[in-house]
mmCIF file of C-alpha atoms and ligand atoms in Angstrom:
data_model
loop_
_atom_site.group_PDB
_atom_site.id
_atom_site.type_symbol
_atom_site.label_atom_id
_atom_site.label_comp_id
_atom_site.label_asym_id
_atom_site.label_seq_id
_atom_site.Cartn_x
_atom_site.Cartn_y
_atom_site.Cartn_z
ATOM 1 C CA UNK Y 1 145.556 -110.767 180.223
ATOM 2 C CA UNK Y 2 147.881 -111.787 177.876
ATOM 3 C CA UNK Y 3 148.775 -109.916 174.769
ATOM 4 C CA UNK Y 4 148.505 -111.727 171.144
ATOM 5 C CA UNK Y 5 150.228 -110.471 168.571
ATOM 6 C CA UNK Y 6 149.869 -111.907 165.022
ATOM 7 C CA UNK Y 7 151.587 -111.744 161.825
ATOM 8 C CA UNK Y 8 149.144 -111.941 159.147
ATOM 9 C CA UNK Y 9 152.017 -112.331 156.027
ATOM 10 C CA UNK Y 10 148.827 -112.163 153.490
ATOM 11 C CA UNK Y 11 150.431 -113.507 149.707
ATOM 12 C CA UNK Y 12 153.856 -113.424 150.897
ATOM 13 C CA UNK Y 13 156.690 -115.975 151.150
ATOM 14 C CA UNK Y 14 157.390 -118.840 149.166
ATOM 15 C CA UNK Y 15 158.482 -121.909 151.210
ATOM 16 C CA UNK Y 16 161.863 -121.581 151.833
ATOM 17 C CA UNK Y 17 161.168 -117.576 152.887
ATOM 18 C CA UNK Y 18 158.977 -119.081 155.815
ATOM 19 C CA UNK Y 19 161.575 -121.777 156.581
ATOM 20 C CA UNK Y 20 164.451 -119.170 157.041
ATOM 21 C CA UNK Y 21 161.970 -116.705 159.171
ATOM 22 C CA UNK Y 22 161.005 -119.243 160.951
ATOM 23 C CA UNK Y 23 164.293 -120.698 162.453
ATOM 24 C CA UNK Y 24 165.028 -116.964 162.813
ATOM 25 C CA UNK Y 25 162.485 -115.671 164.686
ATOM 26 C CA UNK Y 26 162.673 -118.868 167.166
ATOM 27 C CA UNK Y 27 166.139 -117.538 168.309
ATOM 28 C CA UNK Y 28 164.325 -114.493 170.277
ATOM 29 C CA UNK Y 29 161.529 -116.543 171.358
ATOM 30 C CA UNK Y 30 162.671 -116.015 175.101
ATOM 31 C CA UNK Y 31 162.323 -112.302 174.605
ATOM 32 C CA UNK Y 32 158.435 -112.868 173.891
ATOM 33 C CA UNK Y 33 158.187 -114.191 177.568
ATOM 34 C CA UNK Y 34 154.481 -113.155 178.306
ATOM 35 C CA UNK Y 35 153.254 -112.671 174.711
ATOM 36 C CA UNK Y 36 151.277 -114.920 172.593
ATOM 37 C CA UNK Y 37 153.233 -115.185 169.472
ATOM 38 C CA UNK Y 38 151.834 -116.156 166.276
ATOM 39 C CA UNK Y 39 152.255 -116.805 162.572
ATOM 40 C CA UNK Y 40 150.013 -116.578 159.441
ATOM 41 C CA UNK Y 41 151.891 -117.956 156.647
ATOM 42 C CA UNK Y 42 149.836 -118.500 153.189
ATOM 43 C CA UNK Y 43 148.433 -121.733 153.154
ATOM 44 C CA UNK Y 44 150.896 -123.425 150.698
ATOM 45 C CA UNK Y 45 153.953 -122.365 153.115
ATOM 46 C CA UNK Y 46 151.732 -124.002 156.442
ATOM 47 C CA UNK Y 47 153.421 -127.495 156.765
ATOM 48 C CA UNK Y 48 156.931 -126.031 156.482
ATOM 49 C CA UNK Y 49 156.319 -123.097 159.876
ATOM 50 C CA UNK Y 50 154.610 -126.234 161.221
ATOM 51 C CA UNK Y 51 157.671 -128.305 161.299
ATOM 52 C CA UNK Y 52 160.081 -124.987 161.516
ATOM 53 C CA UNK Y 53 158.450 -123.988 165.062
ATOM 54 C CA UNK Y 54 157.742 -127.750 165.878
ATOM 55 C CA UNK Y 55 158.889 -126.882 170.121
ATOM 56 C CA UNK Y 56 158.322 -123.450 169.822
ATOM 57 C CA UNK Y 57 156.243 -121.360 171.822
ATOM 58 C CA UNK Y 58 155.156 -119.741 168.671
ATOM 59 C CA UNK Y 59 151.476 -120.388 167.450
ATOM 60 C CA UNK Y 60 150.750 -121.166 163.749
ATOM 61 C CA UNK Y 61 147.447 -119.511 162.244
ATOM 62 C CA UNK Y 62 145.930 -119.340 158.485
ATOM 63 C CA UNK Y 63 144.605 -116.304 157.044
ATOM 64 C CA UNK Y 64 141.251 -117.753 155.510
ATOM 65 C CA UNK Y 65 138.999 -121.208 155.785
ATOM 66 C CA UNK Y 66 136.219 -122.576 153.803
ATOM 67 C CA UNK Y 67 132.946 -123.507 156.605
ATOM 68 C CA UNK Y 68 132.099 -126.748 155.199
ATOM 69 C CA UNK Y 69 134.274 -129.505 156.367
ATOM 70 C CA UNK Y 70 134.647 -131.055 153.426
ATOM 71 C CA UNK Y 71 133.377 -130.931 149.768
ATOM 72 C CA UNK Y 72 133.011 -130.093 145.928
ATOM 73 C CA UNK Y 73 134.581 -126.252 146.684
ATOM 74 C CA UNK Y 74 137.552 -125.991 144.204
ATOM 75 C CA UNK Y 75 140.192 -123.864 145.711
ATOM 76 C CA UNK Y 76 139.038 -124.072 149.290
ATOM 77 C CA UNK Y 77 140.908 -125.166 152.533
ATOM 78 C CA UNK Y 78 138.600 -126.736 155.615
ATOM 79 C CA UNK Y 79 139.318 -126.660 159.106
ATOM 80 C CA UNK Y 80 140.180 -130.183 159.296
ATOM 81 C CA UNK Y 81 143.014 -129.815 156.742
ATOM 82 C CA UNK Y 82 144.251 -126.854 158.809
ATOM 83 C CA UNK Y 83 143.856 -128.548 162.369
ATOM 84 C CA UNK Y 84 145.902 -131.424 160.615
ATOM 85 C CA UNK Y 85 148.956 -128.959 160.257
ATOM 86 C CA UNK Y 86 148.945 -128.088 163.738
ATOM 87 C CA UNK Y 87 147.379 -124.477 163.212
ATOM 88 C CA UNK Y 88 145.673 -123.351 166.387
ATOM 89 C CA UNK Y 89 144.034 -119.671 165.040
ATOM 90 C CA UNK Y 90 142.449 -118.746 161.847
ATOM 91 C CA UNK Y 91 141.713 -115.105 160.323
ATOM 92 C CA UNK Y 92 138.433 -114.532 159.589
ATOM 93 C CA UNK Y 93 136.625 -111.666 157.851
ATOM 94 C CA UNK Y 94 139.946 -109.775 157.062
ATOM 95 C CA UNK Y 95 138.763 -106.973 155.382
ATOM 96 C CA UNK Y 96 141.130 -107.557 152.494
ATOM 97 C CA UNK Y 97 138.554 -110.865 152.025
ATOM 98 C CA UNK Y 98 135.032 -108.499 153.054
ATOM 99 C CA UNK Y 99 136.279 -105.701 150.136
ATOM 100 C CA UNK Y 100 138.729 -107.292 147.596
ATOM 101 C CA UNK Y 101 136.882 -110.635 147.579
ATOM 102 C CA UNK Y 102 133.339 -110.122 148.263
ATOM 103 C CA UNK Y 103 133.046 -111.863 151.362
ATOM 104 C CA UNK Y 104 129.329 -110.876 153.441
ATOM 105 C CA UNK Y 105 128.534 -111.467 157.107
ATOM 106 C CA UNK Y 106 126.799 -114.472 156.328
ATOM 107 C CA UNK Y 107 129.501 -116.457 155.039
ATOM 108 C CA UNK Y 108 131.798 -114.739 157.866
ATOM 109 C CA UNK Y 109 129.477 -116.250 160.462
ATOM 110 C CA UNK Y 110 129.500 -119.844 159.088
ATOM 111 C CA UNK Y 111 133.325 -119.728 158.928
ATOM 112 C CA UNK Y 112 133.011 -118.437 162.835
ATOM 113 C CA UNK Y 113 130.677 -120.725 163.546
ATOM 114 C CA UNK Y 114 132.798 -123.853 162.141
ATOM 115 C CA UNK Y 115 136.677 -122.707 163.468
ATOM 116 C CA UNK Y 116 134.719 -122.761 167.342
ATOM 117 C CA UNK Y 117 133.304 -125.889 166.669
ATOM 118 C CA UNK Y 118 136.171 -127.690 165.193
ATOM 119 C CA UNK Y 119 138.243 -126.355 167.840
ATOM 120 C CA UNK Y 120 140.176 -123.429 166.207
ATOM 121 C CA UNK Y 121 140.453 -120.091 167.457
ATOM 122 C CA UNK Y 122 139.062 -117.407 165.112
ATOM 123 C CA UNK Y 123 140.251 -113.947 164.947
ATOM 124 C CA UNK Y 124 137.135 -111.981 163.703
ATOM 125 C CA UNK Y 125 138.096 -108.712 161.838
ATOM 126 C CA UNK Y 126 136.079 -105.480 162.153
ATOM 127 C CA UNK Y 127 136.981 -102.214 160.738
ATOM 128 C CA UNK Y 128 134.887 -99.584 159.081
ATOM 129 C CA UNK Y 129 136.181 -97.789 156.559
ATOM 130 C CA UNK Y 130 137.347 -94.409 155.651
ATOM 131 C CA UNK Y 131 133.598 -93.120 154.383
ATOM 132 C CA UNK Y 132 132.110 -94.291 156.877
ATOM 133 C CA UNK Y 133 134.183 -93.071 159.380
ATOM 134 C CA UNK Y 134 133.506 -89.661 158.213
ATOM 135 C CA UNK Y 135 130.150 -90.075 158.334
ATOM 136 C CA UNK Y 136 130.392 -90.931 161.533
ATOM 137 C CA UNK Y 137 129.543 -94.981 161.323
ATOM 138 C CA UNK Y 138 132.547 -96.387 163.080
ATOM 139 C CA UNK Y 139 130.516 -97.970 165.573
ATOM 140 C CA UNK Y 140 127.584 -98.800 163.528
ATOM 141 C CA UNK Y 141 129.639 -100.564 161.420
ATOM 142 C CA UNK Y 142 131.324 -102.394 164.038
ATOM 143 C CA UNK Y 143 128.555 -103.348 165.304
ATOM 144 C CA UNK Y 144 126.666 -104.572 162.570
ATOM 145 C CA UNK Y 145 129.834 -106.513 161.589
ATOM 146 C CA UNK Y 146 129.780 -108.068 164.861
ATOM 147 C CA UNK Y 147 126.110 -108.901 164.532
ATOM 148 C CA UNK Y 148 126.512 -110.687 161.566
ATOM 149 C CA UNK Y 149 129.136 -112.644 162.525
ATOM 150 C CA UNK Y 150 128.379 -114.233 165.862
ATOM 151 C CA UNK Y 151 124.675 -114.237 166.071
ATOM 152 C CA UNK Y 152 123.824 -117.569 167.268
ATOM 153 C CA UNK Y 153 127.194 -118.347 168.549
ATOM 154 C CA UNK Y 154 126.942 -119.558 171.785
ATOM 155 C CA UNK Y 155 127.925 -117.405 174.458
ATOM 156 C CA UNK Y 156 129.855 -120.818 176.370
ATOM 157 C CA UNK Y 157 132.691 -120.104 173.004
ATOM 158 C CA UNK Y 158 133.693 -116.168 173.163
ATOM 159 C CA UNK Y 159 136.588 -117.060 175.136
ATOM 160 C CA UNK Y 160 138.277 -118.719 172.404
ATOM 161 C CA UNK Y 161 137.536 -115.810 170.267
ATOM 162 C CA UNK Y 162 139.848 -112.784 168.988
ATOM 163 C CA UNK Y 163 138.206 -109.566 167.605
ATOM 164 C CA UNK Y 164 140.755 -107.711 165.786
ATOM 165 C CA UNK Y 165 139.626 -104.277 164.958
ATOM 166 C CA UNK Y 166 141.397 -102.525 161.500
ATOM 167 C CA UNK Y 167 140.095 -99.724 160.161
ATOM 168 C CA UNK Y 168 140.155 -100.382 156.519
ATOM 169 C CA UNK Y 169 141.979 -96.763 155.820
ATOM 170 C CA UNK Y 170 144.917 -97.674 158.535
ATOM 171 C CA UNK Y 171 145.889 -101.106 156.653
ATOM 172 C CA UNK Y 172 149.042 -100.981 154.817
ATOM 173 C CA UNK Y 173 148.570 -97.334 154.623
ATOM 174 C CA UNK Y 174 150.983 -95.992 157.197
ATOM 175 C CA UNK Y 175 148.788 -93.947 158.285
ATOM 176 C CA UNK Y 176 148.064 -95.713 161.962
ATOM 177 C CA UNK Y 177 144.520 -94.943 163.513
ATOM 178 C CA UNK Y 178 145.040 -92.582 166.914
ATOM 179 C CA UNK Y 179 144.919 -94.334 170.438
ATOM 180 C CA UNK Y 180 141.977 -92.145 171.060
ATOM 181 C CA UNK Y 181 140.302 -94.141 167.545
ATOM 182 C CA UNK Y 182 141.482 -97.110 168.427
ATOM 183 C CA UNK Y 183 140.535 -97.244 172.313
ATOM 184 C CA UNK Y 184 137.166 -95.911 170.821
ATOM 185 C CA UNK Y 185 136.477 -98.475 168.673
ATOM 186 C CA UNK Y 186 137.672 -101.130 171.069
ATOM 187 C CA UNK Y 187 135.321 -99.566 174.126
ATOM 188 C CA UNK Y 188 132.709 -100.260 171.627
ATOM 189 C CA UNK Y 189 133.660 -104.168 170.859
ATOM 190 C CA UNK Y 190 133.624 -104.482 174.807
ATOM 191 C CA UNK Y 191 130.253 -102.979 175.381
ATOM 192 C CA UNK Y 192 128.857 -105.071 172.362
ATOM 193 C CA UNK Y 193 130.044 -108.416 174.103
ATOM 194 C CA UNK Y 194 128.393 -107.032 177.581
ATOM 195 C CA UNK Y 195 125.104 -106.758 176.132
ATOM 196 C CA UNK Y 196 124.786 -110.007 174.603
ATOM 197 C CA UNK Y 197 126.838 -112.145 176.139
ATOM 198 C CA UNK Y 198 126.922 -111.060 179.648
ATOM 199 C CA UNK Y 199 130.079 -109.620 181.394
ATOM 200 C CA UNK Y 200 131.058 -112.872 183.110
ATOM 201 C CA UNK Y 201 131.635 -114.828 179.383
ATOM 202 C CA UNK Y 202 133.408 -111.772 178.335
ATOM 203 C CA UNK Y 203 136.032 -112.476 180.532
ATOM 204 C CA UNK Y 204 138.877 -114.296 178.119
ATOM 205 C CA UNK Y 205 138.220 -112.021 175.279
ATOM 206 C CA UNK Y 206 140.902 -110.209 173.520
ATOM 207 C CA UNK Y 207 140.816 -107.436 170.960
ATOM 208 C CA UNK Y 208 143.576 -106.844 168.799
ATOM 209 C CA UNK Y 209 144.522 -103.280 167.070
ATOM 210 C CA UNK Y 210 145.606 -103.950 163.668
ATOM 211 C CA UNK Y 211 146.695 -101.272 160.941
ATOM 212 C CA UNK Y 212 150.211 -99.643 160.597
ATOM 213 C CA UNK Y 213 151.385 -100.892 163.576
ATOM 214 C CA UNK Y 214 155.304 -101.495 163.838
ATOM 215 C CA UNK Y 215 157.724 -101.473 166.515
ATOM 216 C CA UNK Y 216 157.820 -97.846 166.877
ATOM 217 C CA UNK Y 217 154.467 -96.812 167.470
ATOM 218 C CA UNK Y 218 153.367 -100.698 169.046
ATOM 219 C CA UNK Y 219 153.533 -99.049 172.612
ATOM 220 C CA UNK Y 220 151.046 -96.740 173.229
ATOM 221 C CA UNK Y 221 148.514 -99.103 172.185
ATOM 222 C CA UNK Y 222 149.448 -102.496 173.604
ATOM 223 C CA UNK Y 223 148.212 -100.055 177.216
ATOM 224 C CA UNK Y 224 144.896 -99.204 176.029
ATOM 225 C CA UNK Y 225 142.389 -100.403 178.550
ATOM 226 C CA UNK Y 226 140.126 -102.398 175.297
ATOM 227 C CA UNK Y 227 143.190 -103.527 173.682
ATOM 228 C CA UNK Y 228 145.116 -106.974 174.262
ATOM 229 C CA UNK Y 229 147.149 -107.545 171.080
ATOM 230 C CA UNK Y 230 148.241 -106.606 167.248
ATOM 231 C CA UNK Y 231 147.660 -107.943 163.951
ATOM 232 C CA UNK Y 232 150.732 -106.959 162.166
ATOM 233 C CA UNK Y 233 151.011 -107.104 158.205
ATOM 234 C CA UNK Y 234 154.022 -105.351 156.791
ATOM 235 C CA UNK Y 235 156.051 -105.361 159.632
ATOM 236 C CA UNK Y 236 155.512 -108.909 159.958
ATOM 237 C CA UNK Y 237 156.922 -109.681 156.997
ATOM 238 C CA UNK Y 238 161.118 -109.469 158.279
ATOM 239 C CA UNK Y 239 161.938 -111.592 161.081
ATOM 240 C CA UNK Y 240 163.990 -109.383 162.701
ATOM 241 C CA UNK Y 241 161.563 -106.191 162.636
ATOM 242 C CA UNK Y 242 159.019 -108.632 163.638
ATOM 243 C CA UNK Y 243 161.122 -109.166 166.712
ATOM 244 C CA UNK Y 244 161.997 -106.116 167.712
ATOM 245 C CA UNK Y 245 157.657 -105.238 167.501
ATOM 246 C CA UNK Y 246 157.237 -107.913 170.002
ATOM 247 C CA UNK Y 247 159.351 -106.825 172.408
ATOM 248 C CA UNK Y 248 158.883 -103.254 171.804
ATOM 249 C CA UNK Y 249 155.218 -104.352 173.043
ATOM 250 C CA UNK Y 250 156.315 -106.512 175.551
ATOM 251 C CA UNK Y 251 158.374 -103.258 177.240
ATOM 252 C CA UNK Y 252 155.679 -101.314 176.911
ATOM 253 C CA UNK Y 253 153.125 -103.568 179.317
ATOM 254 C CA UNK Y 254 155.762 -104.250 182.013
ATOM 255 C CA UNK Y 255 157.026 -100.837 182.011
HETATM 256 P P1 PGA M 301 149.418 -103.624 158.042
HETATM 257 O O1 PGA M 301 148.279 -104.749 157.845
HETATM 258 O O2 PGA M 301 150.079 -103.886 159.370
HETATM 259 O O3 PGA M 301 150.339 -103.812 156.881
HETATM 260 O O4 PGA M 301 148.728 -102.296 158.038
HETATM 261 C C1 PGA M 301 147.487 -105.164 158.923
HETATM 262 C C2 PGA M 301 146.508 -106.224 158.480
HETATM 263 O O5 PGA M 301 145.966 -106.137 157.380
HETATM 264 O O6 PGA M 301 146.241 -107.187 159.218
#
């Protein structure tokens, strides 16, 4: 399966940043052969990596989206607006958004529920955090999240859905969780699709590993069995370190 690597960029760039990364990073593009490549500018820098990678293999996602389609929601963006800029992807449930902003499950599946039906590709985020991994929760908490968000998705749209798992303690921390962790965690995403959505729809599926990763230690986890992909913040954020993660991950599955 393909791997997909992301860069979530988070409140970064201004508009000319993302124009200049943009026509940089579409230079290498032929060293991606085989990877799914894509972008997650802020919302206000969108149109500009729209037109910047207009021709480009590279994919354009947004970090965030309201789940009504339209409305009296001051501040919001709907999928329409983003499906209008050519984005293909949309985070969802990042856990920057679950801790730092209040989102719940509820609202997380509604936004779910909307980017499938309006034809975007969600990237669901998971990750439990450091507590509760000491306590011994990872998978509960995985689970749960899981739970909330897709119950009552039907089983017919997994395919265009990314899980990302990030343990909360591993983002922007350095401190990168262990293959061991992260196989773990993604075993346990797997065996959650199995049992309710039957093997055969979990075919498609892809689970990223996000937290810490750079080009250095991208390798050993772009292998993993449950893994398929990255979501990359901080060494997203330079086009040419951005670069060198792809291929580093690239080298690592043809190797
Ligand atoms: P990081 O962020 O790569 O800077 O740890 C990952 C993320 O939050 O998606």
């Amino acid at each position: 399966m393909e791997l997909i690597i992301a860069a979530n960029w988070k409140m970064h760039k201004t508009v000319a940043e993302t124009g200049d990364f943009c026509r940089f990073i579409r230079q290498s593009e032929t060293l991606f052969t085989g990877v799914e490549v894509l972008i997650c500018p802020p919302f206000t820098a969108l149109a500009t990596a729209s037109a910047a990678l207009k021709g480009s293999s590279i994919k354009l996602g947004a970090q965030n989206m309201h789940w009504e389609r339209q409305g009296a929601f001051t501040g919001e963006i709907a999928a329409p607006m983003l499906l209008a800029l050519g984005v293909e992807y949309v985070i969802i449930g990042h856990s920057e958004r679950r801790h730092l902003m209040g989102e719940d499950d509820n609202q997380i599946r509604q936004k779910v529920k909307t980017a499938l039906e309006s034809g975007l590709k969600p990237i669901l985020c998971v990750g439990e955090t450091e507590k509760e991994r000491e306590q011994g929760l990872t998978e509960a908490v995985i689970e749960k999240q899981l739970a909330g968000a897709l119950e009552g998705l039907e089983s017919g749209k997994i395919s265009d859905l990314i899980v990302a798992y990030e343990p909360v303690w591993a983002i922007g921390t350095g401190k990168a969780a262990s293959t061991a962790d992260a196989e773990s965690a993604a075993a346990s995403i797997c065996r959650y699709f199995l049992s309710n959505f039957g093997e055969k729809k979990v075919v498609g599926l892809r689970i990223q590993y996000g937290g810490s990763v750079k080009a250095d230690n991208i390798g050993p986890y772009m292998v993993l069995p449950s893994v398929q992909g990255a979501l990359v913040g901080g060494a997203s954020l330079e086009a040419n370190t951005f670069s060198a993660l792809i291929q580093a991950a690239r080298k690592a599955v043809i190797s």
